[in-house]
Coordinates of C-alpha atoms in Angstrom, one line a residue:
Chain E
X1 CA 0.0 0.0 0.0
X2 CA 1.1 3.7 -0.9
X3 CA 1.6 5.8 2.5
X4 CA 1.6 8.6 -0.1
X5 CA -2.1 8.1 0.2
X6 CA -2.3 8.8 3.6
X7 CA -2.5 12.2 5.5
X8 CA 0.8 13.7 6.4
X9 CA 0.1 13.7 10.4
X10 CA -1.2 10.0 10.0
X11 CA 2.1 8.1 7.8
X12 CA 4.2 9.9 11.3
X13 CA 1.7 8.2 13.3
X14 CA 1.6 5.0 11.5
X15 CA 5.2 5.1 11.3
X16 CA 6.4 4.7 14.9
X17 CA 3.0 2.2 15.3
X18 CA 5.2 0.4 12.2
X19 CA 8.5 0.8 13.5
X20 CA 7.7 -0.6 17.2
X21 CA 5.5 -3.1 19.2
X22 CA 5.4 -0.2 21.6
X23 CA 4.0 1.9 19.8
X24 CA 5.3 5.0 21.7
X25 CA 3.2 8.2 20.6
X26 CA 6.7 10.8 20.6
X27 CA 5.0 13.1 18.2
X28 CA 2.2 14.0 20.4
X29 CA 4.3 16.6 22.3
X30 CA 3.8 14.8 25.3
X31 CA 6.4 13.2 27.0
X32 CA 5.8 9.3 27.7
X33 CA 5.9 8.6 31.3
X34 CA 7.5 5.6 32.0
X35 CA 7.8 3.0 29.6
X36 CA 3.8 2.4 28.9
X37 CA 2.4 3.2 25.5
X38 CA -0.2 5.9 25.8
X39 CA -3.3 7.4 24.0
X40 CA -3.8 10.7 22.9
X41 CA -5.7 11.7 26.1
X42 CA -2.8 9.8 28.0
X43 CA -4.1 7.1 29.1
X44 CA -2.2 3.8 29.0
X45 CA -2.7 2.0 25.9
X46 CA -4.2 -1.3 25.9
X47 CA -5.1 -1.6 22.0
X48 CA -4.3 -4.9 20.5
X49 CA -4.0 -8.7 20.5
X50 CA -4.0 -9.8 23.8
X51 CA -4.4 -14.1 25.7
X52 CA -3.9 -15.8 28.2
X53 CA -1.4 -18.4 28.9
X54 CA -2.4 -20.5 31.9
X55 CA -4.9 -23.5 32.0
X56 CA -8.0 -21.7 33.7
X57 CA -10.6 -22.3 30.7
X58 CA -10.1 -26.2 32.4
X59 CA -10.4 -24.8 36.1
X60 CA -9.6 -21.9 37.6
X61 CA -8.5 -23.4 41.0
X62 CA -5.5 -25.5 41.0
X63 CA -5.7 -29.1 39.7
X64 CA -4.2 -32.3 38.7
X65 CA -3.7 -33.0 35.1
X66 CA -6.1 -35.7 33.4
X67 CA -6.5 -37.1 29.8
X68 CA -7.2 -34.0 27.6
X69 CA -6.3 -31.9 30.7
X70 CA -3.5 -30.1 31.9
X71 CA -2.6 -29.5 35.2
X72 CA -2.3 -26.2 36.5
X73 CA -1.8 -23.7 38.8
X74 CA -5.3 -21.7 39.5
X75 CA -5.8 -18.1 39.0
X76 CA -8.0 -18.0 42.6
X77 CA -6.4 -15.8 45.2
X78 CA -6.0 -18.6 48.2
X79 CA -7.2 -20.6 45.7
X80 CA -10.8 -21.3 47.3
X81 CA -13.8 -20.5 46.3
X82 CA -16.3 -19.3 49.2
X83 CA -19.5 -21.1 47.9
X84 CA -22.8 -21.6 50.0
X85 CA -23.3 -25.1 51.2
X86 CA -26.3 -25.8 48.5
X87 CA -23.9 -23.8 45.8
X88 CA -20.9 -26.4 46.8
X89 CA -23.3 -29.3 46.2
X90 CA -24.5 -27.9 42.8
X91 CA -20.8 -27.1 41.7
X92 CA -19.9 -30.6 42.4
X93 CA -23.0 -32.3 40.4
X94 CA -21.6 -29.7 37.6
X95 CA -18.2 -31.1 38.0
X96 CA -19.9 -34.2 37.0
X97 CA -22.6 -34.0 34.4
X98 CA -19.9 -31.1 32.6
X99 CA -19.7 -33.4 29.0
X100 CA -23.3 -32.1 28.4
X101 CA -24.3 -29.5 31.0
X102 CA -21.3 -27.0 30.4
X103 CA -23.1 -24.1 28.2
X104 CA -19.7 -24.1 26.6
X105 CA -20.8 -27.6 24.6
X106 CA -23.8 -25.7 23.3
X107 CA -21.7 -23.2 21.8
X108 CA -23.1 -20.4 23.4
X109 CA -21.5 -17.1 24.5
X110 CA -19.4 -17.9 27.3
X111 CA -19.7 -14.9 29.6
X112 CA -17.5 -12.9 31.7
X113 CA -14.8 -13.6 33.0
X114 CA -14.5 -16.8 31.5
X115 CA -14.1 -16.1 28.0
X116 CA -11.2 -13.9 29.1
X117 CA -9.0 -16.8 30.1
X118 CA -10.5 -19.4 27.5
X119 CA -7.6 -20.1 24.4
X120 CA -8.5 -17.8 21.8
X121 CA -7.0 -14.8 21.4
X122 CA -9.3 -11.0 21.8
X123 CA -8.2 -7.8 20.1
X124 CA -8.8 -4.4 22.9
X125 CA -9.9 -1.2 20.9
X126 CA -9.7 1.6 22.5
X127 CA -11.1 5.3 22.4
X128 CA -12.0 7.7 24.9
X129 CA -15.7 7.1 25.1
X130 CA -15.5 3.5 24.2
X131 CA -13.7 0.5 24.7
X132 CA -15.0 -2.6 22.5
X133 CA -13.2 -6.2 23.1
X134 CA -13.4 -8.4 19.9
X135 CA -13.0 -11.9 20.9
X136 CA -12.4 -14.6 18.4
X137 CA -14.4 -17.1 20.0
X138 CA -17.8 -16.9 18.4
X139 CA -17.0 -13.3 17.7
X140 CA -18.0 -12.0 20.7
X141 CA -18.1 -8.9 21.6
X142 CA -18.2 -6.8 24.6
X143 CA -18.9 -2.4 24.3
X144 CA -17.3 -1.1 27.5
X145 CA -19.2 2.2 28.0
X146 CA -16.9 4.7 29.7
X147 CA -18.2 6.9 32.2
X148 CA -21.9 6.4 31.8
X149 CA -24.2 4.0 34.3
X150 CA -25.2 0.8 33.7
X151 CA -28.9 0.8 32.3
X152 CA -32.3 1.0 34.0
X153 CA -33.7 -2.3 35.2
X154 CA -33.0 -6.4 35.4
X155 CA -31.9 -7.2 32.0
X156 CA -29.8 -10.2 31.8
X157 CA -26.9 -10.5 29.0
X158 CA -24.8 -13.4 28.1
X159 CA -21.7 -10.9 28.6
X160 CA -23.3 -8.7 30.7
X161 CA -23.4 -4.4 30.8
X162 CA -19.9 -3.3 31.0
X163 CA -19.7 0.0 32.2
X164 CA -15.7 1.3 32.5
X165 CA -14.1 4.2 34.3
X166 CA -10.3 5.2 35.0
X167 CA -8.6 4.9 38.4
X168 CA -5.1 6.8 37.5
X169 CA -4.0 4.1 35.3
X170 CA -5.8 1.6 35.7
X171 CA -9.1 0.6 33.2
X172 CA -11.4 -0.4 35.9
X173 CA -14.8 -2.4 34.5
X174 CA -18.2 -3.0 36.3
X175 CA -20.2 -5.2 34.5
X176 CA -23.9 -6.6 35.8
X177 CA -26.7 -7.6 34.4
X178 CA -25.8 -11.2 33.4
X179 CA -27.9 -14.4 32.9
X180 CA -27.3 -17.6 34.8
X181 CA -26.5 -19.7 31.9
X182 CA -23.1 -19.2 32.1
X183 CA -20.5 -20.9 33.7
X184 CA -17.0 -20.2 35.1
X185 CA -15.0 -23.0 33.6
X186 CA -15.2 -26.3 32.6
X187 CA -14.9 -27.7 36.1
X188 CA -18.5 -26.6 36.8
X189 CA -17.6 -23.2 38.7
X190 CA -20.7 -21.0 38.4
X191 CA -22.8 -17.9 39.8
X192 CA -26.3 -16.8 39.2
X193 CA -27.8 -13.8 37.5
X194 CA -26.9 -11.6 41.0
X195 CA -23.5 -12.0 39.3
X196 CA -21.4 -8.2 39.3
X197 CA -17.5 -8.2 38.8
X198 CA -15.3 -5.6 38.8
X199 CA -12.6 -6.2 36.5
X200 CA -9.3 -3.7 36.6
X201 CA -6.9 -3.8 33.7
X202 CA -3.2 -2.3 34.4
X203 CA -0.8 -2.1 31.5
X204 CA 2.1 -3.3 33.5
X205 CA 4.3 -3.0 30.3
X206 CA 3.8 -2.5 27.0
X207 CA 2.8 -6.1 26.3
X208 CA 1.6 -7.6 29.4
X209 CA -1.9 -6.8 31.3
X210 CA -2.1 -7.6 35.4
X211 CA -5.8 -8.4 35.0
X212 CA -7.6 -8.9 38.3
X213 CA -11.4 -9.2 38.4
X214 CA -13.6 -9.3 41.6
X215 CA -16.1 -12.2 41.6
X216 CA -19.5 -11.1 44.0
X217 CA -22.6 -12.9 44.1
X218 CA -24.6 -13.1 47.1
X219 CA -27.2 -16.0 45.9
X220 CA -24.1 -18.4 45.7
X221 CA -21.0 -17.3 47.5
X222 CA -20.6 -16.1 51.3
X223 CA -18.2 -13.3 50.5
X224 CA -16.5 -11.8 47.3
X225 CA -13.1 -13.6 45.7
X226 CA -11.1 -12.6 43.5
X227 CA -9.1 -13.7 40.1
X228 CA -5.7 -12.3 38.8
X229 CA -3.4 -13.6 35.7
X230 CA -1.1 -11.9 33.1
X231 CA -3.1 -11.0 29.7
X232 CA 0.2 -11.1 27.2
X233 CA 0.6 -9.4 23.7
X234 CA 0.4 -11.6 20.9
X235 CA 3.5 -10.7 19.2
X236 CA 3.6 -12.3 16.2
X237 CA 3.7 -10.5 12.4
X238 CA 0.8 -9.4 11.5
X239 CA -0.9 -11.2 14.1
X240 CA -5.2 -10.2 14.1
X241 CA -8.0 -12.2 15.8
X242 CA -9.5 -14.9 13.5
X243 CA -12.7 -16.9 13.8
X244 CA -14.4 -19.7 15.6
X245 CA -17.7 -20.2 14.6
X246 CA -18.6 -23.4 17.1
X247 CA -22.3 -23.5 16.5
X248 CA -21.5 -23.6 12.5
X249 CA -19.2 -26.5 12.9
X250 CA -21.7 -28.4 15.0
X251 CA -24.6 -27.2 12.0
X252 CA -21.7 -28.6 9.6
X253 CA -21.6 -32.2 11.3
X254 CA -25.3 -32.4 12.0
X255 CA -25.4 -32.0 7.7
X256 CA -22.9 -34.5 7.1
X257 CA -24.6 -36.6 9.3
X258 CA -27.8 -36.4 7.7
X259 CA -26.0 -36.3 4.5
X260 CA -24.6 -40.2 4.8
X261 CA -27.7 -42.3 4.3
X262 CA -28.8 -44.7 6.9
X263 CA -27.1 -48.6 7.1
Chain Z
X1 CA -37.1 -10.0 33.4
X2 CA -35.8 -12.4 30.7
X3 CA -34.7 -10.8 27.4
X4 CA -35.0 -13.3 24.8
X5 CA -33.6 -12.0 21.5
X6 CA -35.4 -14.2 19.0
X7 CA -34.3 -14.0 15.3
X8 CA -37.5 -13.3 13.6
X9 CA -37.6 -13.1 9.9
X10 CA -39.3 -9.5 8.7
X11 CA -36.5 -8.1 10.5
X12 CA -37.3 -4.5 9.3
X13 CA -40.2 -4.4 6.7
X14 CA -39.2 -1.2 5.4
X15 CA -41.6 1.0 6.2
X16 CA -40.8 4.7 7.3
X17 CA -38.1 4.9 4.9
X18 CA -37.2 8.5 4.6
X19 CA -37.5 9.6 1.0
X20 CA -34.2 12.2 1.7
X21 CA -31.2 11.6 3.5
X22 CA -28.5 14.6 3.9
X23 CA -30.2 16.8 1.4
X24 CA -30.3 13.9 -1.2
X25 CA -32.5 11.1 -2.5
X26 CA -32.7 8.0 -0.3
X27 CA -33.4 6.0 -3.1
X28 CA -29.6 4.9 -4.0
X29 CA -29.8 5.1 -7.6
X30 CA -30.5 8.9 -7.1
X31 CA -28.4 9.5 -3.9
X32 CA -24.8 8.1 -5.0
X33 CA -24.6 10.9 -7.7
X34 CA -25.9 13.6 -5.0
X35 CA -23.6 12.0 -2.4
X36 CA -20.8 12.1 -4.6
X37 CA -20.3 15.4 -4.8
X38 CA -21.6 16.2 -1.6
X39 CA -18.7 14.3 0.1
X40 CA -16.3 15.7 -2.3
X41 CA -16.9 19.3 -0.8
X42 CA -17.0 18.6 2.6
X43 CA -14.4 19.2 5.0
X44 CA -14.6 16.4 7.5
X45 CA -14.3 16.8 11.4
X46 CA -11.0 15.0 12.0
X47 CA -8.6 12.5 14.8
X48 CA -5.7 14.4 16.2
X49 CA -3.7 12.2 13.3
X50 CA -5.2 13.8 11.1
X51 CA -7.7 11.2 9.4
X52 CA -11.4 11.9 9.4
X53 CA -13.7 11.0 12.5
X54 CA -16.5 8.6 11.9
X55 CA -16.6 7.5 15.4
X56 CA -20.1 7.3 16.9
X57 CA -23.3 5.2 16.5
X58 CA -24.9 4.5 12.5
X59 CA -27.3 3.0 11.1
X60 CA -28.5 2.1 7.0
X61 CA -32.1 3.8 7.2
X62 CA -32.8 3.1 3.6
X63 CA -31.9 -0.5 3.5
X64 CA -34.1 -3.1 4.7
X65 CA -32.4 -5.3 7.0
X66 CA -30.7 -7.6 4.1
X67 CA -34.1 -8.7 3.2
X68 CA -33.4 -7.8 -0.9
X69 CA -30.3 -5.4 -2.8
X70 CA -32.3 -5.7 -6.0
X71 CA -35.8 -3.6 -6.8
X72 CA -38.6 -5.9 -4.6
X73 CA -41.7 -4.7 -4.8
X74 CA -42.8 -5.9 -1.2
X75 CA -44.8 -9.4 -0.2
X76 CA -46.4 -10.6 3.0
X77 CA -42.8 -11.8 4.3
X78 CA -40.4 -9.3 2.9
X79 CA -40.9 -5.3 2.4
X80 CA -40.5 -3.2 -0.3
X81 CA -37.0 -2.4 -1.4
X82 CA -35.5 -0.3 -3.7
X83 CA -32.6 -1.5 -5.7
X84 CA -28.8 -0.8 -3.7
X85 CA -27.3 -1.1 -7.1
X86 CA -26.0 1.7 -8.9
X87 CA -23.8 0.0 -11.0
X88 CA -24.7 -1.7 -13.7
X89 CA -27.2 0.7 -13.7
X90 CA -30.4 -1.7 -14.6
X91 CA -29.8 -2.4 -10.7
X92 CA -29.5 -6.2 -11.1
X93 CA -26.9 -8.4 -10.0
X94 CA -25.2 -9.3 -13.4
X95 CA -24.7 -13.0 -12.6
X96 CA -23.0 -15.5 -15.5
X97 CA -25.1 -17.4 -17.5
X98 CA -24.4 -20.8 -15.9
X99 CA -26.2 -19.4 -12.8
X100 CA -29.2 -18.5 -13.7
X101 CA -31.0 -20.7 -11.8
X102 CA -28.8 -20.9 -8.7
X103 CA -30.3 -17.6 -6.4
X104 CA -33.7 -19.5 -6.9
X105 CA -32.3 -23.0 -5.8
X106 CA -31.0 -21.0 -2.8
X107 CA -34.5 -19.9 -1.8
X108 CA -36.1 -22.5 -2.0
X109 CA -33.9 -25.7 -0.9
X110 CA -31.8 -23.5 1.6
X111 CA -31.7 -22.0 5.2
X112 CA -30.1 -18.2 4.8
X113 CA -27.1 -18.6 6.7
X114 CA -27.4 -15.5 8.1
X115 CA -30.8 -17.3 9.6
X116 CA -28.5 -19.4 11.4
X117 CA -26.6 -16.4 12.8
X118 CA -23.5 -17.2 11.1
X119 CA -21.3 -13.9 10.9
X120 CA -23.4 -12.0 7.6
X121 CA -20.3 -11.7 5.9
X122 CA -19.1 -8.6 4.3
X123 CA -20.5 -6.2 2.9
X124 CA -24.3 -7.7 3.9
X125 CA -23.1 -6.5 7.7
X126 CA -23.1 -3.0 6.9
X127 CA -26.9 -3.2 5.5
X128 CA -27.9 -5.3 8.4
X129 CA -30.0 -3.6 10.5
X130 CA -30.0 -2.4 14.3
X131 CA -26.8 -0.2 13.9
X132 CA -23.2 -0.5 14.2
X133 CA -20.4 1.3 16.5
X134 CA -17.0 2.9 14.7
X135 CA -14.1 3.2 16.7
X136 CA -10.9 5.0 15.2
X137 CA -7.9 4.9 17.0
X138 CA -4.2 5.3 15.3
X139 CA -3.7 2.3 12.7
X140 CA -7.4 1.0 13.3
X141 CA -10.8 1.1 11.9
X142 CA -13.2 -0.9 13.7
X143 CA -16.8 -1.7 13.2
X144 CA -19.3 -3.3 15.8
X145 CA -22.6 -4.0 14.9
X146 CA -25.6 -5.2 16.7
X147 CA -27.0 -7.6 14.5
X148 CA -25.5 -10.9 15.6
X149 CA -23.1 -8.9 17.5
X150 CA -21.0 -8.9 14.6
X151 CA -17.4 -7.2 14.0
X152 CA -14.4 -5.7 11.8
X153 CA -12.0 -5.2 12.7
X154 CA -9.8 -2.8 10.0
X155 CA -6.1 -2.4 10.4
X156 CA -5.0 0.8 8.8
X157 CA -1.3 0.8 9.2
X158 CA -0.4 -0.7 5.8
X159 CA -0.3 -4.8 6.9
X160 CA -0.9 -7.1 4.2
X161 CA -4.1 -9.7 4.2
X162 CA -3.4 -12.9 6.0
X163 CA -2.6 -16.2 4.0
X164 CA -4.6 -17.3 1.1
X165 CA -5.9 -20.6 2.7
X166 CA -7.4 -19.0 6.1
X167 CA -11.0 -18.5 5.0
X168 CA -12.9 -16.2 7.3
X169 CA -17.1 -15.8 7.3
X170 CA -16.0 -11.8 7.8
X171 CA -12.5 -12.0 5.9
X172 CA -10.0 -10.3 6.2
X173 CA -10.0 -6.5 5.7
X174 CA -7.3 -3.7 5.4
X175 CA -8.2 -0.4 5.1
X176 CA -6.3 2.9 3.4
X177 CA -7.0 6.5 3.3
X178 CA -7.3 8.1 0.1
X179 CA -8.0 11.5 0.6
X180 CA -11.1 11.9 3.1
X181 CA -11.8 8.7 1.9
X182 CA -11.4 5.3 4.0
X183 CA -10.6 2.3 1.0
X184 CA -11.0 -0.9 2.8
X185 CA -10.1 -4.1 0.7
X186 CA -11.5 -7.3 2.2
X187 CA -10.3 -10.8 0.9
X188 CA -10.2 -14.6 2.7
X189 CA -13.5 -14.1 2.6
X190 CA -15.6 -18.1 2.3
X191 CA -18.5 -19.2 -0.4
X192 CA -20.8 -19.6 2.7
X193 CA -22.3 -16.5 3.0
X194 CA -25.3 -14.7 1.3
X195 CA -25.8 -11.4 0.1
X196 CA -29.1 -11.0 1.3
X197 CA -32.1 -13.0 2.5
X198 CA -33.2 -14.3 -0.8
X199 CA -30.5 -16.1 -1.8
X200 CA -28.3 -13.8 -3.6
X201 CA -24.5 -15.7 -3.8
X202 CA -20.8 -15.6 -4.6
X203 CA -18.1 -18.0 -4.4
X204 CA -15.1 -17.6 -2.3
X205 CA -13.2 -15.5 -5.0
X206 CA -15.5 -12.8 -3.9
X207 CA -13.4 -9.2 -3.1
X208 CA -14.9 -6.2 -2.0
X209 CA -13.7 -3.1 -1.7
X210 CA -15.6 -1.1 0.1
X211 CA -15.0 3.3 0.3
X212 CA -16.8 5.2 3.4
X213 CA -16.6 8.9 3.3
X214 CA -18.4 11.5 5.4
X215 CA -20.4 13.9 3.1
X216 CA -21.6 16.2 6.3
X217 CA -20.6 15.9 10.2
X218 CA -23.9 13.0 10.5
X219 CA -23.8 11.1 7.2
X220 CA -21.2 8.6 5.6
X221 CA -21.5 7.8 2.3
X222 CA -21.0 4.1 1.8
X223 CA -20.2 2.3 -1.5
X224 CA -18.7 -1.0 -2.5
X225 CA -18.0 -2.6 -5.2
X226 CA -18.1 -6.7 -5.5
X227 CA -15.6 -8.9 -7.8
X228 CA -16.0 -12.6 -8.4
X229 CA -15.0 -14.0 -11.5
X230 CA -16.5 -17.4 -10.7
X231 CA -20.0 -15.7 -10.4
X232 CA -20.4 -12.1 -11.9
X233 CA -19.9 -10.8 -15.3
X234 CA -18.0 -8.3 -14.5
X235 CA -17.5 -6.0 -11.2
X236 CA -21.0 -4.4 -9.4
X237 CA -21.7 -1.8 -7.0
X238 CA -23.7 -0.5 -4.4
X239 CA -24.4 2.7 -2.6
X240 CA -26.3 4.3 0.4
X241 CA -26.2 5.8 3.4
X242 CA -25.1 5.4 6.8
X243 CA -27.0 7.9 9.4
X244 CA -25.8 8.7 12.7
X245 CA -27.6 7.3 15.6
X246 CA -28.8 9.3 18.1
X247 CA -26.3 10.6 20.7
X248 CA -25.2 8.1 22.9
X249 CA -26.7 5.5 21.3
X250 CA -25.3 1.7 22.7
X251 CA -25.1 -1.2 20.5
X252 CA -26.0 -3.9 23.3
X253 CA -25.8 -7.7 22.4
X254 CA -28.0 -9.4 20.8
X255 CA -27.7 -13.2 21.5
X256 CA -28.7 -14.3 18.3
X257 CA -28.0 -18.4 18.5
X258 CA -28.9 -19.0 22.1
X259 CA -32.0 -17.7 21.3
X260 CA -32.4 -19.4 18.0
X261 CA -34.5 -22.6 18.8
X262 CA -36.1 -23.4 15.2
X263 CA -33.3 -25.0 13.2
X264 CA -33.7 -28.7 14.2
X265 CA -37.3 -28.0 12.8
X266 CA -35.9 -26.1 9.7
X267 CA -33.5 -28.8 8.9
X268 CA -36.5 -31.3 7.9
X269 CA -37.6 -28.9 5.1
X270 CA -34.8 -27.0 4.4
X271 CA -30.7 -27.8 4.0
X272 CA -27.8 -26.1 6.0
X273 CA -26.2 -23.7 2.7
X274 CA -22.5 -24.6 3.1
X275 CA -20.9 -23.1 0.0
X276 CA -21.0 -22.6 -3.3
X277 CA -19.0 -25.6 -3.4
X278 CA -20.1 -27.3 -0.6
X279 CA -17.1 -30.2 0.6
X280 CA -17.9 -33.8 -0.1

């Protein structure tokens, strides 16, 4: 492509984005602080590629490796999760019936946090008023609304209402308003629709995020928890998000199922 | 209070269409000429790089939900649409011969994918209805919509298209400016999608290029322009506009195959479309 094309402010910008990862904005006439890749307005930048590398999608409390499995560390601080007698119970039936009652086998949008930690890869675009995460799996999407309220009334949302603010720099996200279909992890961890997290994202350097999100729910745990991990840059070339369409593969083997005639 | 988001078929029937958008015909026959020159004068509100501002909420008020891009005259099902094509200028889709009977086939033997809520593909995303978010930041264009809670995103920092063999419902787009002008070129793109809901096709040689300019500080004007040699005679286009949404509008999710509970029952009349060329 011709940079010839583009705007003379732009090809500086696009430059330095070009010519490093970190993206350092040094024609803005502001002087970076520190080491962190910043916005026009200043605030840390947390644009791009971002995953996980730890085995939470499988549990998110430590665990013991098994056949498809591997073992792990968990992301749970003290690693225990305060549920309520009847909750414990129910996570444990979930623990076993999770080959068809995980909503993750129906293909269906994981939620929050889970599909933060889950092994696909999301893409962070930020602006001042807006902050939208593009997820690869099944092309979610979550619109973090910056410094407005949450909406009027119960609604309940696979990925719940994100509604984000700025504590110095630190991207801090409250998100409500979610359904009880979702599930924590594979292991059968799960909340109900009184589910609110507060999720803070801090650039720690220019490609890794300390994510730590707080876990309340007062129909199934006795207190609050928390979760932290590292979100890391994907640094490959041209790296971008691509797809995973589950429910279309599932469509896809359902048709060639129907497609072989009957023996 | 549950909100179940049920795909229903009339997604928009068409009424209320406004007959002038931005001082210029709605009808897009009459409003790309109009819009031309309209976004050629304009001096665009801009990003402190420099490139023009489209951020904020838009919507496609004189498309109808991807019900039809050719003239429809309206039934009980679908509502009356006026032709997006302004090139060829007999508004039709200017298939090959050998397909002449293949958009009809689709109709009737085939669930619309986008029925399915696979990702709409591109460009039949942008004139899908219920609005779409822009965010601009430095070396990015992106594009949230609503509908199926699709999304784009469009580098703009001069990286090539990914490998020829990933194949992506949304491809694979890279945008450009030219001018006041984004250029975005989308290839990778799969046979699997339609172009609307009555069985308009492509194979996956399809490659769109797509231009969105502001023609006044509320209106983009939107045209792209679809090649397949497998398919088309020759290179087509469509226009119209993209209206901004009221301020601070949200584009909230819509949970389009949890709430999809008729495809089991569609499957005993009607076949999953995959492809073109479907695989063996």
């Amino acid at each position: 492509m011709a940079l010839a094309a583009i705007p003379a402010a732009a090809q500086t910008a696009v430059a330095l984005r070009l010519g490093s990862g970190q993206a350092l904005r040094l024609g803005s006439g502001q002087a970076p602080r520190g080491a962190l890749p910043r916005t026009d307005d200043g605030k840390p930048d947390l644009s791009g590629v971002w995953q996980v590398l730890n085995t939470a999608a499988w549990d998110i409390q430590d665990h013991q490796a098994a056949l498809g499995v591997p073992a792990g560390q968990g992301v749970v601080a003290g690693n225990d999760i305060p549920y309520q007698p009847w909750a414990l119970a129910r996570k444990q039936e979930n623990l076993k019936n999770r080959r068809t009652a995980d909503p993750e086998t129906k293909c269906f949008l994981p939620g929050i946090p889970r599909i933060t930690y889950m092994p696909y890869p999301f893409h962070v675009v930020q602006t001042p008023a807006q902050v939208s995460i593009l997820y690869e799996y099944l092309h979610a999407t979550r619109n973090v609304f910056m410094n407005v309220e949450h909406l009027p009334g119960s609604i309940e949302w696979f990925m719940g209402d994100s509604r984000g603010r700025w504590d110095g720099d630190t991207l801090v996200v409250d998100v409500k308003d979610f359904t009880d279909q979702t599930w924590l992890d594979r292991a059968g961890n799960f909340h109900s629709e009184a589910l609110h997290l507060v999720e803070r994202y801090t650039l720690v350097s220019p490609d890794h995020i300390e994510y730590e999100v707080t876990v309340e729910d007062p129909k199934v745990f006795t207190r609050s928890w928390k979760m932290s991990m590292p979100l890391y840059r994907r640094k490959e070339r041209n790296v971008r998000i691509l797809e995973y369409e589950c429910y279309a593969y599932v469509h896809e083997e359902e048709a060639r199922r129907r497609a072989v005639p009957p023996r | 209070m549950k909100l179940v988001l049920v795909l229903v078929a009339a997604l928009a029937a068409g009424q209320d269409r406004p007959q002038t958008v931005a001082g210029c015909p709605g009808a897009s026959q009459q409003f790309y000429p109009c819009a031309k020159a309209k976004a050629r004068a304009f001096n665009p509100p801009r990003m402190p790089d420099g490139t023009p501002d489209m951020r904020g909420a838009w919507n496609n008020p004189t498309t109808s939900g991807s019900q039809n891009i050719e003239d429809y005259p309206g039934d009980s099902f679908l509502g009356p649409q006026k032709t997006l094509i302004v090139d060829p200028p007999d508004g039709k889709i200017p298939y090959l011969p050998r397909w002449a009977t293949k958009k009809q086939e689709n109709l009737q033997q085939y669930i619309d994918p986008f029925g399915t809520c696979y990702p709409p593909g591109v460009p039949r995303h942008v004139y899908s209805p219920r609005g779409h978010h822009i965010l601009q930041s430095p070396g990015v264009f992106a594009i949230v919509s609503e509908f199926a809670h699709v999304y784009r995103m469009i580098p703009t920092d001069g990286s090539p298209h990914i490998g020829n063999d990933i194949r992506l419902y949304m491809g694979d787009s890279r945008g450009r400016w030219e001018g006041n002008t984004l250029v975005v070129d989308t290839a990778n793109l799969t046979d699997r999608t339609w172009l609307d809901i009555v069985g308009d096709f492509h194979s996956d040689a399809l490659h769109v290029i797509e231009r969105f300019t502001l023609l006044d500080p509320d209106t983009i004007f939107y045209e792209t322009t679809l090649n397949d040699p497998n398919v088309f005679t020759r290179p087509w286009t469509m226009a119209f506009p993209l209206v901004r949404m009221e301020k601070g509008h949200e584009v909230l999710e819509e949970a389009c195959f949890e709430g999809d509970h008729d495809i089991p029952e569609l499957l005993e009349t009607y076949k999953l479309y995959l492809g073109l060329n479907p695989p063996k």
